[in-house]
Structures are given as C-alpha cells and as structure tokens.
CSV table of C-alpha atoms in Angstrom, one decimal:
chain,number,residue,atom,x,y,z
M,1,UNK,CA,92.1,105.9,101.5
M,2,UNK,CA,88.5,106.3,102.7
M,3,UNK,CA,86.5,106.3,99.5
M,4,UNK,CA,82.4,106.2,99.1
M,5,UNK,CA,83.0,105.0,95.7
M,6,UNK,CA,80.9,102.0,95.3
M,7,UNK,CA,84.0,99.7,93.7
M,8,UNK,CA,85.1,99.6,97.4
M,9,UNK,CA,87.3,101.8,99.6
M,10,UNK,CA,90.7,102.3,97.7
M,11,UNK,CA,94.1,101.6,99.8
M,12,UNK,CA,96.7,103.8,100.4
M,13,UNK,CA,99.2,105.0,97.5
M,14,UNK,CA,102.4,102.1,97.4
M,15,UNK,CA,104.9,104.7,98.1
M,16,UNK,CA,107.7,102.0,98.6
M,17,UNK,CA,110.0,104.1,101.0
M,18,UNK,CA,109.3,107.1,99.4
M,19,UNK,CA,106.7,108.8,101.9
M,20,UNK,CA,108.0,111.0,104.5
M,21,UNK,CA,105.3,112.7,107.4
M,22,UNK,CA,105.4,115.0,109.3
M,23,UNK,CA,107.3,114.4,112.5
M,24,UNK,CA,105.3,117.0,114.7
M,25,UNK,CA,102.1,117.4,114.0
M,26,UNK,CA,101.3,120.8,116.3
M,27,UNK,CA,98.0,120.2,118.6
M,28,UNK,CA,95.8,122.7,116.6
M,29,UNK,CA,96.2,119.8,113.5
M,30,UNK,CA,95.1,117.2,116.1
M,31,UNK,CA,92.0,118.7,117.5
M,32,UNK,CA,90.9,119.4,113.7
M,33,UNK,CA,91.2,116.0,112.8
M,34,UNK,CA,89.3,114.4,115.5
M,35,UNK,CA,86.5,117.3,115.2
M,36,UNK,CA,86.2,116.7,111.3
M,37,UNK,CA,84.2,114.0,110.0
M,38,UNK,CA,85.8,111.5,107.4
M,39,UNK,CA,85.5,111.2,104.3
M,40,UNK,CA,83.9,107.9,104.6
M,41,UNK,CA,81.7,108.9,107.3
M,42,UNK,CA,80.3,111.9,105.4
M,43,UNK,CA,79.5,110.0,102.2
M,44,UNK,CA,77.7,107.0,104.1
M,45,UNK,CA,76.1,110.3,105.7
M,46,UNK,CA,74.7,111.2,102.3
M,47,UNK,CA,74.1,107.9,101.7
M,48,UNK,CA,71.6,107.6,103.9
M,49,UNK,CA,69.4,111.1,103.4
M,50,UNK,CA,68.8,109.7,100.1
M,51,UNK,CA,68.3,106.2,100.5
M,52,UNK,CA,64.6,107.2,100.0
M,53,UNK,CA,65.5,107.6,96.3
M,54,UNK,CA,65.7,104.6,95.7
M,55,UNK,CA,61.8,103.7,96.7
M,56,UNK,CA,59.9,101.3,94.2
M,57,UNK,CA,57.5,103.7,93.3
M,58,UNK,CA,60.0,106.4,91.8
M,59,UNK,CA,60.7,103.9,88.7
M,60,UNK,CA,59.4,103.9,84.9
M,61,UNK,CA,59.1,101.5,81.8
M,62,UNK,CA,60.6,102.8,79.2
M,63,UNK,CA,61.9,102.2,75.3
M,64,UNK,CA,65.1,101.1,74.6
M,65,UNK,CA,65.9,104.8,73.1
M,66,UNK,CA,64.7,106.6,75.8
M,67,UNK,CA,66.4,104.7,78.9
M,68,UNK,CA,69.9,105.8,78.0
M,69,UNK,CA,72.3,106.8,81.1
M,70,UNK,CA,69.5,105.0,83.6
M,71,UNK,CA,69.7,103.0,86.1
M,72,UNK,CA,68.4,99.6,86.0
M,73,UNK,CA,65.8,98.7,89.1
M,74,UNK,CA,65.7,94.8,88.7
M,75,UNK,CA,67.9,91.8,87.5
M,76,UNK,CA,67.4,91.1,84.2
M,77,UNK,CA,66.9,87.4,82.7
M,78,UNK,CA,68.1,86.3,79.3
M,79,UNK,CA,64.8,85.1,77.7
M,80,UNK,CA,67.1,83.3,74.6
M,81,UNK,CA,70.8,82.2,74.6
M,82,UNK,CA,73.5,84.6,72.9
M,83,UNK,CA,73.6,83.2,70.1
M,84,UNK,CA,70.9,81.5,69.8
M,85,UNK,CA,72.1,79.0,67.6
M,86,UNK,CA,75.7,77.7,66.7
M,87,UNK,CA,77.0,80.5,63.6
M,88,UNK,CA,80.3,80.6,61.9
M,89,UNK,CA,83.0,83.4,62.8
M,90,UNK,CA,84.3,83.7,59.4
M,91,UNK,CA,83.2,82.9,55.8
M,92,UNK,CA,84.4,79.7,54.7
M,93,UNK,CA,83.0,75.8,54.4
M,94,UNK,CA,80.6,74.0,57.2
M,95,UNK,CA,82.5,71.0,57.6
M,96,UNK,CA,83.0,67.8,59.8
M,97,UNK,CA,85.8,67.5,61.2
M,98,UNK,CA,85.7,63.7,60.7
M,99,UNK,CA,85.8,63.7,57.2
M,100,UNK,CA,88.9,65.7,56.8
M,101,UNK,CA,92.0,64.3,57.7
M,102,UNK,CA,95.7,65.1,58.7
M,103,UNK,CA,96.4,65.9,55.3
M,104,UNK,CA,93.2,67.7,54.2
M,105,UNK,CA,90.4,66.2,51.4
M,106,UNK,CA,88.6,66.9,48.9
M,107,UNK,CA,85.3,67.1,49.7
M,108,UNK,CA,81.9,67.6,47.4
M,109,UNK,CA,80.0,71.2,47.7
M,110,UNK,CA,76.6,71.9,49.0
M,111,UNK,CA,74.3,74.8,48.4
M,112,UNK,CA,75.8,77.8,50.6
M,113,UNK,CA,74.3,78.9,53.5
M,114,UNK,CA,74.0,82.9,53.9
M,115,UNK,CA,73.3,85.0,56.8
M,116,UNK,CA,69.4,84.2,57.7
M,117,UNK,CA,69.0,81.2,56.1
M,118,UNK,CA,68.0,77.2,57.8
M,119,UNK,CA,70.1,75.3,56.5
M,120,UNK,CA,69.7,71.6,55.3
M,121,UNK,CA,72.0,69.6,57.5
M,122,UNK,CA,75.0,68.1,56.1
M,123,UNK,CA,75.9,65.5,54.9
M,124,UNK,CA,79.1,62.9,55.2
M,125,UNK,CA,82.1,63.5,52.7
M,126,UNK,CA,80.5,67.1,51.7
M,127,UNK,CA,81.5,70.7,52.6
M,128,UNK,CA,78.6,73.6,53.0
M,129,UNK,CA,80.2,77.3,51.9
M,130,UNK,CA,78.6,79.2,54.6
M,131,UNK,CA,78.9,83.5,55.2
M,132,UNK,CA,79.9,85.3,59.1
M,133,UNK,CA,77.1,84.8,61.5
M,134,UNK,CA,75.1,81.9,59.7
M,135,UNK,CA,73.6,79.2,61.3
M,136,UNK,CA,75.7,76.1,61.2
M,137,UNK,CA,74.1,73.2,59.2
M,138,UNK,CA,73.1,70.2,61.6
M,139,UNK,CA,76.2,67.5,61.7
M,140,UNK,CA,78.9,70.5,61.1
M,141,UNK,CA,81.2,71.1,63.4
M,142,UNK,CA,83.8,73.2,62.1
M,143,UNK,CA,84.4,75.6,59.8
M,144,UNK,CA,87.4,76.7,57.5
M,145,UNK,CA,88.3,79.9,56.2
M,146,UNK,CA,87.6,80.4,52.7
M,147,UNK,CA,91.6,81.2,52.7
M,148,UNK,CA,92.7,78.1,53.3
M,149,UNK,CA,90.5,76.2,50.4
M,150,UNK,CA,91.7,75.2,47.1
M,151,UNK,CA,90.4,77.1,45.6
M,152,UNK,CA,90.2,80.1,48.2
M,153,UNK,CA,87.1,81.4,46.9
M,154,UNK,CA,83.2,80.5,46.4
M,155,UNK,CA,82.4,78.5,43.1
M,156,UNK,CA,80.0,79.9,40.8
M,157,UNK,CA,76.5,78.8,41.8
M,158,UNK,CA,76.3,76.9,38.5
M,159,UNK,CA,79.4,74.8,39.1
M,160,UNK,CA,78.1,73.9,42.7
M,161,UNK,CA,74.7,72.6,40.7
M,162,UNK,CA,76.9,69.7,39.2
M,163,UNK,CA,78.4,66.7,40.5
M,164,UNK,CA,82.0,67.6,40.0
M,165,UNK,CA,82.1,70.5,42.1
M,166,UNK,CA,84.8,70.0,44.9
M,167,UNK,CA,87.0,72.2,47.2
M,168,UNK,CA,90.0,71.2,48.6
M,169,UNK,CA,90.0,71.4,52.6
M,170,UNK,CA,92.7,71.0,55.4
M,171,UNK,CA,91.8,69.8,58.5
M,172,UNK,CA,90.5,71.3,61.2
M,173,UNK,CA,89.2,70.1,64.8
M,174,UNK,CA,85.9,70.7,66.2
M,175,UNK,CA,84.5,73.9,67.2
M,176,UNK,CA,87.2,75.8,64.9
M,177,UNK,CA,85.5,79.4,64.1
M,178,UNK,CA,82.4,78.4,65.8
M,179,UNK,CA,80.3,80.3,67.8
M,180,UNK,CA,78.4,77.6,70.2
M,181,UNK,CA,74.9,78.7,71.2
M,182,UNK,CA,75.1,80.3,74.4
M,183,UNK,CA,78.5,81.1,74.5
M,184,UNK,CA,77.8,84.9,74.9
M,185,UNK,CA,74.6,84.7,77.5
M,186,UNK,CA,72.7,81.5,78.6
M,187,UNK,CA,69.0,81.7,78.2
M,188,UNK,CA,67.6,82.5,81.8
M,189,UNK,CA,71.1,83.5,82.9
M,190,UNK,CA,71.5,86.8,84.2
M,191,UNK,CA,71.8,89.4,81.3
M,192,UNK,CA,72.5,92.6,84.0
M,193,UNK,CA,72.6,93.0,87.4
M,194,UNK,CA,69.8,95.3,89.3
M,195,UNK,CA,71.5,99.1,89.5
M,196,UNK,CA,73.5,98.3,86.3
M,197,UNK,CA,74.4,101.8,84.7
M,198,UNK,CA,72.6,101.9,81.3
M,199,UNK,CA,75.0,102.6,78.2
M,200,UNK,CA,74.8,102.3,74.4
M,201,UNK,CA,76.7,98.3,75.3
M,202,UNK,CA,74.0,97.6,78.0
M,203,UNK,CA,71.2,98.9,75.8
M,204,UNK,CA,72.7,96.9,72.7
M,205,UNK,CA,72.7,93.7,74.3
M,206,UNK,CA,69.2,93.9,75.7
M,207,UNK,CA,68.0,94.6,71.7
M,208,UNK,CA,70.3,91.8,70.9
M,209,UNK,CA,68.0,90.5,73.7
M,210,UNK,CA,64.9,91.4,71.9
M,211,UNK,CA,63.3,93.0,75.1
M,212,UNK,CA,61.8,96.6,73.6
M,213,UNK,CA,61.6,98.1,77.0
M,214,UNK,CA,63.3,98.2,80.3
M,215,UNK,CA,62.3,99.3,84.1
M,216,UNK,CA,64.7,102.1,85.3
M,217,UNK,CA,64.8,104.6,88.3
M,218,UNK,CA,63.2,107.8,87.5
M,219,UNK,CA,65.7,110.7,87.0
M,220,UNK,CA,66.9,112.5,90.2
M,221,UNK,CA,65.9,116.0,90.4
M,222,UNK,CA,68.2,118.4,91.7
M,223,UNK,CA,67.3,122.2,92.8
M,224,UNK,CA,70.9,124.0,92.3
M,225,UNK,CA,71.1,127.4,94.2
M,226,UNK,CA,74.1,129.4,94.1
M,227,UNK,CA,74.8,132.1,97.1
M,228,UNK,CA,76.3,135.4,97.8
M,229,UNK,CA,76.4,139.2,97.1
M,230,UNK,CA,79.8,139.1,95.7
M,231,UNK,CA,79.1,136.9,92.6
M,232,UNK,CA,77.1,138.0,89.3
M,233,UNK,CA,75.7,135.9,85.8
M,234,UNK,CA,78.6,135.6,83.5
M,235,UNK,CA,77.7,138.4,80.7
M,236,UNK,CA,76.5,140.9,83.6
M,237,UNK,CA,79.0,144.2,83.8
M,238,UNK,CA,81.7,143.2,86.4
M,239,UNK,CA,81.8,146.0,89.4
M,240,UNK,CA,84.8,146.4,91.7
M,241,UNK,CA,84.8,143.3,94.4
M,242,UNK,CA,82.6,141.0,92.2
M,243,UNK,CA,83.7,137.7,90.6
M,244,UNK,CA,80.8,136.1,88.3
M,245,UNK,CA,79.7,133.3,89.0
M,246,UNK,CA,81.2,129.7,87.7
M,247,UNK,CA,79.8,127.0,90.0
M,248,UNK,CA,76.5,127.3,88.9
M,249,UNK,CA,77.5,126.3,85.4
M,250,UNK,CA,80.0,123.9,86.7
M,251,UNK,CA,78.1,121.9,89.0
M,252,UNK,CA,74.4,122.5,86.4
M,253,UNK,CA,77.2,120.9,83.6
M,254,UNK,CA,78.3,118.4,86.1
M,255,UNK,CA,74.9,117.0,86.9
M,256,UNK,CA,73.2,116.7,83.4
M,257,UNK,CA,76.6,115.0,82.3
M,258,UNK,CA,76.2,112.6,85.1
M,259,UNK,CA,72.3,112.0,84.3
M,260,UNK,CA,70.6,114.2,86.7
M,261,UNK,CA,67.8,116.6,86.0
M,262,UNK,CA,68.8,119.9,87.0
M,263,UNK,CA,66.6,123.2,87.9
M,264,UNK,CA,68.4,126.2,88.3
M,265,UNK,CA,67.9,129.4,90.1
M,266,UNK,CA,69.1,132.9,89.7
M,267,UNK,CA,72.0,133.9,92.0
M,268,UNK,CA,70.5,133.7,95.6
M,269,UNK,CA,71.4,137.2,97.6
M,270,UNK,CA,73.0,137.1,101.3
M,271,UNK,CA,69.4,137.3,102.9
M,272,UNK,CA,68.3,134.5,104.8
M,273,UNK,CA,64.8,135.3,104.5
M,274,UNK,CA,64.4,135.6,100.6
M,275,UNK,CA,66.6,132.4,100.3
M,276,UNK,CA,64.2,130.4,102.4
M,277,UNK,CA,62.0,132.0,100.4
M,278,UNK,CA,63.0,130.6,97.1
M,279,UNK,CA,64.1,127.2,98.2
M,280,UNK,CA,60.6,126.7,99.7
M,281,UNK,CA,58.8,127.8,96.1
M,282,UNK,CA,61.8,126.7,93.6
M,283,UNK,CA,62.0,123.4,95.7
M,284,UNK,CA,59.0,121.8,95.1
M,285,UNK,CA,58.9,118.9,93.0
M,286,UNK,CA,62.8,118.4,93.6
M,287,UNK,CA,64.5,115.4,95.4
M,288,UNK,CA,67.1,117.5,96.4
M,289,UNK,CA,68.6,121.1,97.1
M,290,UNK,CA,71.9,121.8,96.8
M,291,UNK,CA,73.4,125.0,97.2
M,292,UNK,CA,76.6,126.6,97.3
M,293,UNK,CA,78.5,129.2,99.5
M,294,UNK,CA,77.4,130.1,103.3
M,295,UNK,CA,78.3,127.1,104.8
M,296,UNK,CA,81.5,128.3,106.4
M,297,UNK,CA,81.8,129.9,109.7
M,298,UNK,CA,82.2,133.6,108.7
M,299,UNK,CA,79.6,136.4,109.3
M,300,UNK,CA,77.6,136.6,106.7
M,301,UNK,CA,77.2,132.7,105.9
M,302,UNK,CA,73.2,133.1,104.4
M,303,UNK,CA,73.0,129.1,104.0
M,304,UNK,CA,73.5,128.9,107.6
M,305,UNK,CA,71.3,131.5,108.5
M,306,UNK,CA,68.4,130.6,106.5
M,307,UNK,CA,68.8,126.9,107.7
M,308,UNK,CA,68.3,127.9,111.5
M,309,UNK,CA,65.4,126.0,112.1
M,310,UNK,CA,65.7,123.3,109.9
M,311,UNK,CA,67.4,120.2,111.0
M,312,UNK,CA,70.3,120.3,109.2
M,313,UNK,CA,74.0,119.8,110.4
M,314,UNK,CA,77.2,122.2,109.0
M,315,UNK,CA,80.3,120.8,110.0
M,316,UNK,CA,83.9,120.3,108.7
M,317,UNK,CA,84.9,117.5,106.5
M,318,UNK,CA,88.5,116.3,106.6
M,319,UNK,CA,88.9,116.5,102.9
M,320,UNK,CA,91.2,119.7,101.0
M,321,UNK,CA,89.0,121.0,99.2
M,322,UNK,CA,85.9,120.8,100.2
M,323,UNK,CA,85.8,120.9,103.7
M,324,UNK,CA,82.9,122.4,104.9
M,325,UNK,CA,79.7,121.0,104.2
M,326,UNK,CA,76.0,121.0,104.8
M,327,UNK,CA,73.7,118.2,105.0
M,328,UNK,CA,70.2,117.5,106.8
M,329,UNK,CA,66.8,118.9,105.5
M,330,UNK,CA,64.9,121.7,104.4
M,331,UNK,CA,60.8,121.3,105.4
M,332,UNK,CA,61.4,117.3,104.5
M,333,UNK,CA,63.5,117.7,101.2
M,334,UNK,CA,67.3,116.6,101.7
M,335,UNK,CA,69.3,119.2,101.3
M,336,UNK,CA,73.3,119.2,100.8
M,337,UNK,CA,75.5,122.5,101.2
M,338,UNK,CA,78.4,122.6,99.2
M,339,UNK,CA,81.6,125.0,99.6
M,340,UNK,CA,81.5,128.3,97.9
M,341,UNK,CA,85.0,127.6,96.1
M,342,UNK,CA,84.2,126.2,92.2
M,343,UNK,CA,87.1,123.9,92.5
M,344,UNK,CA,85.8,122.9,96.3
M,345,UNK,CA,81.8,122.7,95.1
M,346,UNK,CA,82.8,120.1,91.9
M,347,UNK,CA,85.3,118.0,94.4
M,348,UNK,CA,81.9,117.8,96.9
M,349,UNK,CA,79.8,116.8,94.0
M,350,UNK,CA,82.4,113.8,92.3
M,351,UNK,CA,83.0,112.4,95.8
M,352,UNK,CA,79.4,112.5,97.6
M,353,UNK,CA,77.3,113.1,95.3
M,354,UNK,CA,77.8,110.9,92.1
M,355,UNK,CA,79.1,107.8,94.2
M,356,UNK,CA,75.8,107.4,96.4
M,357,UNK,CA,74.1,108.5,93.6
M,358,UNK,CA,75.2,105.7,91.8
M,359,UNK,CA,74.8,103.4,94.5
M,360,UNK,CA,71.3,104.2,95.1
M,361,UNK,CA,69.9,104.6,91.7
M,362,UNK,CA,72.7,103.0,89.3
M,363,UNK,CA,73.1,106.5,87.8
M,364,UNK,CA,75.4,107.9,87.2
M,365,UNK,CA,77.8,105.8,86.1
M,366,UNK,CA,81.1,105.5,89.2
M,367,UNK,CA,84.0,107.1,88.4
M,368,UNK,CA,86.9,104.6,87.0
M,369,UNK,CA,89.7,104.4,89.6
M,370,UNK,CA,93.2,103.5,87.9
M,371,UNK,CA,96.6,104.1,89.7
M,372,UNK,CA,99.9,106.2,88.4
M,373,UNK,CA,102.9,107.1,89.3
M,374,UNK,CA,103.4,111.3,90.3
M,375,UNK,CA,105.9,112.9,88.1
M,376,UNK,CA,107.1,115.3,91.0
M,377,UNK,CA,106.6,115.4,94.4
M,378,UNK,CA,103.9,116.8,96.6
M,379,UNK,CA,102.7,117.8,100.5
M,380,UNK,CA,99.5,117.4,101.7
M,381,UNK,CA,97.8,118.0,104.9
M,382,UNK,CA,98.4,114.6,107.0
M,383,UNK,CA,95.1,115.1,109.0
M,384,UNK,CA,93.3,115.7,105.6
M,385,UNK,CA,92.4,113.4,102.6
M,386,UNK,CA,93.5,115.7,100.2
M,387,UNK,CA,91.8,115.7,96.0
M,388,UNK,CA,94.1,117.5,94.1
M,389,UNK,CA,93.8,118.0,90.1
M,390,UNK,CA,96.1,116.3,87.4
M,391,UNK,CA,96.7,115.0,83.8
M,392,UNK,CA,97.3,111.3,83.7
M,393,UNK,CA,100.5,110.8,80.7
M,394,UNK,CA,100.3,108.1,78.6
M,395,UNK,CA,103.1,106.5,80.4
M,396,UNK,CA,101.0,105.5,83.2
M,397,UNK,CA,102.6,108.9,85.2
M,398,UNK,CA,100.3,111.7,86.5
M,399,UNK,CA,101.1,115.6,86.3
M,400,UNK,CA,99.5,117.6,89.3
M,401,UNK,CA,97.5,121.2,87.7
M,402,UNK,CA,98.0,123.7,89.9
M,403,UNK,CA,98.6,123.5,93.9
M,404,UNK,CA,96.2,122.9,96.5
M,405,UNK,CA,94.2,126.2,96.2
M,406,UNK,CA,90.1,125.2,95.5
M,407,UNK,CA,90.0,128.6,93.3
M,408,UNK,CA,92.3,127.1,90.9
M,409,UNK,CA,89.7,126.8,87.6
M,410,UNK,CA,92.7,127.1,85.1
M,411,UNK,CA,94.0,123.9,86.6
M,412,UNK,CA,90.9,122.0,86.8
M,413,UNK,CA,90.5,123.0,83.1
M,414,UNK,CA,93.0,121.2,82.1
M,415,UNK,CA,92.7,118.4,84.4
M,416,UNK,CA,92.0,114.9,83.6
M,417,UNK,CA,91.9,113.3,86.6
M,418,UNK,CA,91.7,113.6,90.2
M,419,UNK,CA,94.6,112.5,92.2
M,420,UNK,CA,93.6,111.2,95.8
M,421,UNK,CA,96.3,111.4,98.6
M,422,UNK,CA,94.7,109.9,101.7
M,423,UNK,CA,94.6,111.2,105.6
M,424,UNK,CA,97.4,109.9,107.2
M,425,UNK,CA,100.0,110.9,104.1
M,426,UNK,CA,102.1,114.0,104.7
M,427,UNK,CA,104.2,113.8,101.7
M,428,UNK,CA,104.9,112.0,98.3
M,429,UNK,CA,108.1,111.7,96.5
M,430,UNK,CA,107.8,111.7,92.8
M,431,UNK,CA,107.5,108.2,91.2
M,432,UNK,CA,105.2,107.2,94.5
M,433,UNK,CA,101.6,105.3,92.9
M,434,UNK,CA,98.5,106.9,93.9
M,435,UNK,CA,94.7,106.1,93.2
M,436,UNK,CA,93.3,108.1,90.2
M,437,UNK,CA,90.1,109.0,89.2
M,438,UNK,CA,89.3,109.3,85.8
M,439,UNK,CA,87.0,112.8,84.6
C-alpha cells in the first residue's frame, strides 16, 4: 500500500486466498490509472512544497508548559543518568546480599533511610530499613520487602536506638528491587531524537531531566478557505439547493487537534476575482493556504479559476476519496486544494497533510497504524487506493461505516479508524487483515 506515513510504506492487506480482482478491467479504468498520480507520489509532492518549513530560523525556546504538542528541532543529551543514583523499588531493608544466607539471618538495624536523605553506608551483619525511591546506602546491594521480614514491619524508632533491635531477613541476590543508576537514561545518552513529537511522557522526562526549556519548531500556520455558492455558516436560514457548510469546521477542528494554528475565513463565493482577492489579504503571515471545493473539472470550479496564473498544478489522485487535488503556489505561499466532499477534504488532510507535517516539523504526532481483520466483505476500485471509514472491535476485527460515498458524515461520525485497501486490490473477503489507522 503506498503510504506517506513516516513509519514507512505499509504492505498490502494478508488476504490469504481470500482476494479476488477483477478479471477485466475495461480500458477507461486503465487510462485513469496511469494519468492519476499515486498516493505516494502526491504526498512526497507535498513533501517537498513545504520542506521550507522546516528552516532553522522558524524555531523557539520555550518552557516546559508551553511546548506541549511541538516538535522537537535538535537531539537532545541527557545532562544526568536516570536515576541518578542506585534507589530501592519497594520499602523494605538495604541489605548485602553476603551477609544473608540460604536460610535467611538475623541481622542488626540501622537508622532508616527515607526518600531524600544521604545515607551513611552500611555496614557488615546490619540491615538499613529504607522507603520507595531512596538512595541505596553505599555497600547495599539488595533490598527485601518489608513483607518478607520478621517482623514485616518498621520497628519503632526507639527500639532501632538500642542494641537489641534485629529483623529477621531471607536471602536475596544482588540487585533484587534495585534501581541501578542509569538504568532508565545514561548521562550524555540520547534522551530524544530531533523531530520527536512532544507529549505530557516527553515533557515529563525532560523535567525528570531538569532542562526548564526546550527548542521546538514554531507552529505551522494554516489559511483555511472554504468555496462555493451552494454552501452557507451552520445557524444561517437554509434556502432550497443549499447545504451548510461542515468542512470548514472539520478540517479548522482537524488542524488545531493536530497542533496547527488555524485562520479562518468566511465562506469564499464562486468568483475568482474576490477569492484571489481574499487569499492575497487573508494570506499573509500564513505558511499555507488550503482551500476546499473548485478543484474538479466542472464549470464553475472558482479554485481553478482564481489559480490561472499562479503556478499551481490540479490533477487526479488515485486515492477514493479524495481524488482531485491542488497543489503548487499562490504569489510564493504553498498552497494545497482539497476536494469539496467533507469526508474527501478530512481523508486529503490525514493522508498529506499531517504525515509530512509530521515529517517536517515533528508535529503532529503520525497516526498509529495497527492491522484487523474486516468483519464482512468489501469492493474497491483496483486502479484506486481506496480510505474507507470503520470501527475497529475489541476483537482485533474492523466494521466498515458507511460505503464508499465521501458525503457520508454519519459514517465518519462514528468512525474510529480508517481502513486502507491499496491499488491493485479489487475485493476483500471478510476475515481478510488490512492496515488501520487509528483517529
């Protein structure tokens, strides 16, 4: 399957007997799929009209707390192991392994060692009580669980102060409920790789670091412009022949989720003038336009129109949905034109859009791709790498919402996942694995 997810390009669903194409495919199939342009082809496409994103001078320092869902411009170096020093896993008693034999000992009681504290090291024949996540006295080794002593809890500090106080110990080898130093991240060791997405785990283990501050890539920008007479704001009065408008809110939610900024227009009328108009004074300051609608081939496509003398390219992608698309610039900002279809528009976005995205910049974080097993059947275009909608079970099966339609926003709803049958697959017999990707 051609994929420009960054984890690599996924294979072809194991369909182990059960796939079944087309015999005949008529010639009309076979000129379309040598005019249309991959999948692959069109994402490296995208790739490289923003690969000036990720120049070094659009990156920023920032806190901790404000670099959340960023993506990380450099390798960074562990400045101190993880842990720093050897700690116990559990509460229990410091020991050395040496002193306690096969059949356990009784061994004299040091002062305890809590969370935060140095500890004196220990000494031969005596046992150190000692809390989760203190340091380990010097000449310790091991430590037991306070559940295995005799008795299987902490003696009063006043009987520890005399001579007499003793706890019974069984054995235990070195390195038992230790945490050696280093064991999590080796000073000087990479902590994360450069273009690492930052999450609350990433972000936790550079405070557990102790670095304050972090250099990320700055936010990507994104002008959003919805086309066409036909559609109208959600709210408005609906007149005959109308639809109101859901990709702007789909694709405006689609992008902050996925860490982008987003300004938005009002809808964007079928004149090619005013929509040059309002790309040229809207699109200032943005890295990139996107619109949707009027890419298709029909009379009254405004994108195209308004586009005229700007070097950009409309072709056909051979993807269902989603198969026209625009791409090239408008006066020297990149510019992508996405399918007029909600269900089309979000499929563009999730398989151009995020994945170089994430490439470039580290943000926002890939999609994870899993595989399952189709609960029924399905068809699909065999010249066409076809992204249909589904609910992954928790029995590892998927259950397609909705057929093949990219108007379907019921079935997207209630959608998970998006199931991937790649060109070349006419048909899939329930049970067959496919590739996945989680929403």
């Amino acid at each position: 399957m051609a994929s420009p997810q960054p984890h690599g390009t996924p294979a072809a669903p194991a369909t182990h007997g059960t796939e079944h194409p087309r015999q005949h495919a008529n010639t009309q199939h076979a000129n379309t799929q040598h005019a249309a342009r991959s999948v692959a082809d069109h994402a490296a496409a995208v790739s490289a009209l923003l690969e000036p994103l990720r120049n070094v001078h659009r990156t920023e320092t920032l806190p901790l707390a404000r670099a959340l869902g960023r993506g990380l411009v450099a390798d960074v170096r562990a400045p101190i192991s993880l842990p720093p020093f050897a700690n116990s896993q559990m509460d229990g008693y410091a020991i050395r392994s040496m002193d306690v034999p096969d059949g356990g000992a009784e061994l004299g009681i040091m002062p305890p060692v809590p969370a935060g504290a140095s500890p004196a090291a220990l000494q031969p024949g005596m046992a150190a009580p000692i809390m989760t996540g203190a340091m380990l006295p010097s000449g310790a080794d091991a430590v037991v669980p306070i559940e295995r002593a005799v008795p299987d809890r902490f003696l009063p500090a006043a009987a520890q102060a005399t001579e007499l106080a003793t706890v019974w110990l069984p054995p235990a080898s070195a390195g038992t409920f230790v945490r050696a130093a280093g064991s999590d991240v080796q000073a000087a060791g990479t902590a994360l790789a450069a273009g690492a997405f930052l999450g609350p785990a990433q972000l936790g283990l550079l405070a557990a670091l102790g670095i304050p501050e972090v250099t990320v890539y700055q936010t990507v920008t994104v002008l959003l412009v919805t086309t066409g007479d036909e559609v109208v704001e959600p709210g408005a009065e609906l007149p005959a022949g109308k639809i109101y408008d859901s990709n702007g809110t789909l694709l405006e939610a689609a992008m902050e989720q996925a860490g982008l900024q987003v300004r938005r227009t009002g809808i964007a009328t079928d004149n090619p003038e005013r929509l040059r108009t309002l790309l040229r004074e809207e699109g200032a300051g943005a890295d990139l336009i996107v619109t949707t609608g009027g890419v298709s081939k029909g009379a009254y496509e405004v994108v195209r129109q308004a586009m005229a003398d700007q070097p950009v390219e409309f072709l056909h992608v051979a993807m269902q949905p989603g198969g026209p698309q625009g791409i090239g610039t408008f006066e020297g900002r990149p510019f992508l034109g996405f399918p007029g279809n909600p269900v089309s528009c979000l499929v563009s976005f999730e398989m151009f859009l995020r994945p170089v995205l994430a490439g470039l910049v580290g943000t926002p974080a890939p999609r994870l791709p899993v595989r399952a097993r189709l609960s029924r059947p399905l068809t699909s275009p065999e010249h066409k790498h076809q992204v249909r909608r589904g609910t992954l079970q928790p029995d590892g099966t998927v259950q397609l919402q909705g057929g093949e339609s990219s108007h379907l926003m019921h079935a997207l709803a209630g959608s998970n996942v998006l199931v991937h049958v790649p060109e070349g697959v006419a048909a899939l017999a329930a049970g067959a694995e496919v590739e996945v990707w989680m929403l």
